[in-house]
Short mmCIF file of C-alpha atoms in Angstrom, two decimals:
data_model
loop_
_atom_site.label_atom_id
_atom_site.label_comp_id
_atom_site.label_asym_id
_atom_site.label_seq_id
_atom_site.Cartn_x
_atom_site.Cartn_y
_atom_site.Cartn_z
CA MET A 1 0.07 -0.07 -0.12
CA PHE A 2 3.14 2.35 0.24
CA THR A 3 4.42 1.75 -3.23
CA PRO A 4 3.81 4.28 -5.88
CA ILE A 5 0.74 2.30 -6.78
CA GLY A 6 -0.58 2.55 -3.17
CA PRO A 7 -2.59 5.68 -3.62
CA LYS A 8 -4.15 4.66 -6.96
CA LEU A 9 -5.04 1.20 -5.12
CA ARG A 10 -6.60 2.57 -2.19
CA ALA A 11 -8.59 5.43 -4.23
CA TYR A 12 -9.97 2.38 -6.62
CA ALA A 13 -10.82 0.29 -3.12
CA GLY A 14 -12.51 3.23 -1.78
CA ARG A 15 -14.62 3.86 -5.15
CA ILE A 16 -15.55 -0.02 -5.14
CA ILE A 17 -16.76 0.02 -1.36
CA SER A 18 -18.61 3.51 -1.78
CA TYR A 19 -20.22 2.23 -4.90
CA SER A 20 -21.40 -0.97 -3.28
CA SER A 21 -22.68 0.70 -0.36
CA ILE A 22 -24.87 3.14 -2.41
CA LYS A 23 -26.16 0.19 -4.25
CA LEU A 24 -27.35 -1.44 -1.21
CA LYS A 25 -29.72 1.34 -0.48
CA ALA A 26 -31.76 0.95 -3.50
CA ASP A 27 -34.91 -0.88 -2.94
CA LYS A 28 -34.83 0.46 0.86
CA THR A 29 -37.73 2.34 2.31
CA ILE A 30 -36.93 5.70 3.91
CA PRO A 31 -37.21 5.25 7.72
CA GLU A 32 -39.87 7.64 9.09
CA ASN A 33 -37.29 9.49 11.27
CA SER A 34 -35.51 10.44 8.07
CA TYR A 35 -38.27 13.23 7.25
CA ASN A 36 -37.50 15.22 9.99
CA TRP A 37 -34.45 16.34 8.11
CA GLU A 38 -34.40 20.34 7.98
CA LEU A 39 -32.93 22.23 5.12
CA THR A 40 -33.03 25.94 4.06
CA ASP A 41 -33.58 27.02 0.63
CA LEU A 42 -31.70 29.95 -1.26
CA ASN A 43 -34.46 32.29 -0.34
CA THR A 44 -33.33 31.29 3.24
CA GLU A 45 -36.72 29.73 4.04
CA ALA A 46 -36.71 26.76 6.24
CA TYR A 47 -37.93 23.70 4.60
CA SER A 48 -38.68 20.08 5.86
CA PHE A 49 -37.96 16.93 3.82
CA GLN A 50 -41.54 15.84 5.45
CA ASN A 51 -42.85 18.01 2.63
CA GLU A 52 -41.43 15.31 0.07
CA LYS A 53 -43.84 12.51 1.48
CA GLY A 54 -45.90 11.05 -1.33
CA LYS A 55 -44.07 12.63 -4.06
CA VAL A 56 -41.54 11.16 -6.59
CA VAL A 57 -38.18 12.90 -5.53
CA PHE A 58 -34.90 13.28 -7.11
CA LEU A 59 -32.53 14.19 -4.25
CA ASN A 60 -28.99 14.97 -5.46
CA LEU A 61 -25.96 15.41 -2.78
CA TRP A 62 -23.40 17.83 -4.25
CA ALA A 63 -20.83 20.52 -3.57
CA THR A 64 -19.54 23.49 -5.43
CA TRP A 65 -15.95 22.39 -5.42
CA CYS A 66 -16.81 19.03 -6.75
CA LYS A 67 -15.95 18.31 -10.49
CA PRO A 68 -18.09 15.38 -11.13
CA CYS A 69 -21.05 17.37 -9.40
CA LEU A 70 -20.42 20.18 -11.86
CA VAL A 71 -20.14 17.88 -14.76
CA GLU A 72 -23.63 16.32 -14.37
CA MET A 73 -25.49 19.57 -13.29
CA PRO A 74 -26.33 20.62 -16.90
CA ASP A 75 -27.88 17.30 -17.34
CA ILE A 76 -30.04 17.76 -14.19
CA GLN A 77 -31.08 21.11 -15.32
CA ALA A 78 -32.48 19.63 -18.35
CA LEU A 79 -34.19 17.22 -16.56
CA TYR A 80 -35.59 19.58 -14.33
CA ASP A 81 -36.64 21.82 -17.09
CA ASP A 82 -39.03 19.09 -18.31
CA TYR A 83 -40.12 17.52 -14.91
CA GLY A 84 -39.73 20.17 -12.39
CA ASP A 85 -43.51 20.55 -12.30
CA LYS A 86 -44.14 16.95 -11.51
CA VAL A 87 -40.92 15.55 -9.59
CA SER A 88 -39.63 17.09 -6.55
CA PHE A 89 -36.04 17.98 -7.29
CA MET A 90 -33.88 18.79 -4.43
CA LEU A 91 -30.05 19.39 -4.59
CA VAL A 92 -28.56 19.45 -1.18
CA SER A 93 -25.14 20.66 -0.13
CA GLU A 94 -23.57 20.96 3.20
CA GLU A 95 -21.40 23.99 2.36
CA GLU A 96 -21.97 27.68 3.34
CA PHE A 97 -24.91 29.48 1.98
CA ASN A 98 -22.90 32.30 0.28
CA ARG A 99 -20.81 29.89 -1.77
CA VAL A 100 -24.06 28.05 -3.29
CA ASN A 101 -26.03 30.95 -3.60
CA SER A 102 -23.03 32.63 -5.74
CA PHE A 103 -22.59 29.34 -7.74
CA ALA A 104 -26.41 29.27 -8.75
CA LEU A 105 -26.44 32.78 -9.72
CA LYS A 106 -22.97 32.61 -11.56
CA LYS A 107 -24.17 29.52 -13.47
CA GLY A 108 -27.74 30.81 -13.93
CA TYR A 109 -29.33 27.34 -12.91
CA SER A 110 -32.80 27.63 -11.75
CA LEU A 111 -32.48 24.36 -10.01
CA PRO A 112 -33.90 24.12 -6.27
CA PHE A 113 -30.67 24.14 -4.29
CA PHE A 114 -30.95 23.46 -0.56
CA LEU A 115 -28.77 23.74 2.39
CA ALA A 116 -28.74 20.85 5.33
CA GLU A 117 -29.59 22.52 8.74
CA THR A 118 -29.62 19.31 10.45
CA GLN A 119 -27.80 16.14 10.38
CA MET A 120 -28.50 14.25 6.95
CA PRO A 121 -30.39 11.08 7.53
CA GLU A 122 -28.38 7.83 7.69
CA ILE A 123 -30.08 6.36 4.73
CA PHE A 124 -28.77 9.11 2.67
CA SER A 125 -25.36 9.49 3.89
CA SER A 126 -22.32 8.75 1.46
CA SER A 127 -18.61 8.82 1.69
CA THR A 128 -18.59 10.38 -2.04
CA ILE A 129 -20.42 13.07 -4.01
CA PRO A 130 -22.24 13.59 -6.27
CA THR A 131 -24.74 10.97 -4.65
CA THR A 132 -28.21 10.75 -6.13
CA TYR A 133 -31.28 9.18 -5.11
CA ILE A 134 -34.58 8.53 -7.08
CA ILE A 135 -37.23 7.91 -4.52
CA ASN A 136 -41.03 6.79 -5.16
CA LYS A 137 -44.31 8.10 -3.98
CA GLN A 138 -44.09 5.30 -1.41
CA GLY A 139 -40.82 6.45 -0.01
CA LYS A 140 -38.82 3.71 -1.43
CA ILE A 141 -35.47 4.18 -3.00
CA ILE A 142 -35.70 3.08 -6.50
CA MET A 143 -32.34 4.22 -7.78
CA ALA A 144 -29.04 5.22 -5.90
CA GLU A 145 -26.11 6.25 -7.74
CA ASN A 146 -22.80 8.03 -6.92
CA GLY A 147 -20.62 9.64 -9.43
CA ALA A 148 -21.38 11.70 -12.35
CA VAL A 149 -24.24 10.45 -14.33
CA ASP A 150 -26.26 11.40 -17.48
CA TRP A 151 -29.55 12.21 -15.81
CA ASN A 152 -31.20 13.50 -19.12
CA SER A 153 -30.97 10.06 -20.44
CA GLU A 154 -34.01 8.23 -22.19
CA LYS A 155 -33.58 5.66 -19.25
CA ILE A 156 -34.00 8.25 -16.45
CA ARG A 157 -36.89 9.85 -18.09
CA LYS A 158 -38.91 6.60 -18.60
CA LEU A 159 -38.03 5.63 -15.04
CA LEU A 160 -39.53 9.04 -14.02
CA ASP A 161 -42.34 8.69 -16.37
CA GLN A 162 -43.21 5.10 -15.02
CA LEU A 163 -42.92 6.51 -11.26
CA LEU A 164 -45.45 9.33 -11.88
CA ALA A 165 -47.79 6.72 -13.41
CA GLU A 166 -47.82 4.84 -10.13
#
């Protein structure tokens, strides 16, 4: 592990472990106490995850300094443009308000950005970002992904259409 390939090996192993732990969360129902998660939007309004009960939710955990997060952001914006009135989009960062607000203004995104005010529910915790969950109306995690994903793909659109029809 201390050879020149050590850091690469540790990074690869970390990705494998993280990827596996995220995948294990798919098909799990969100525990009731997870809905106590308190957030703030970019208008500095308090927001409770409780408001998402019974909705199809696209939950993305991200940060302004995360390159893969920035890579997938335009795809999320395109998906939001078409599904924002039907699916509850939540892009949550644990960064400072000014940093996230400046980012949103500079990039011109109209996405619903939130800041975590209380500890993230265990079911959503991840050692890597971006991490994204798609949750159905019954509160079950249907899809759990980490790393940059093409969220504006036909596969994702079909999944959202299917979940909305349930």
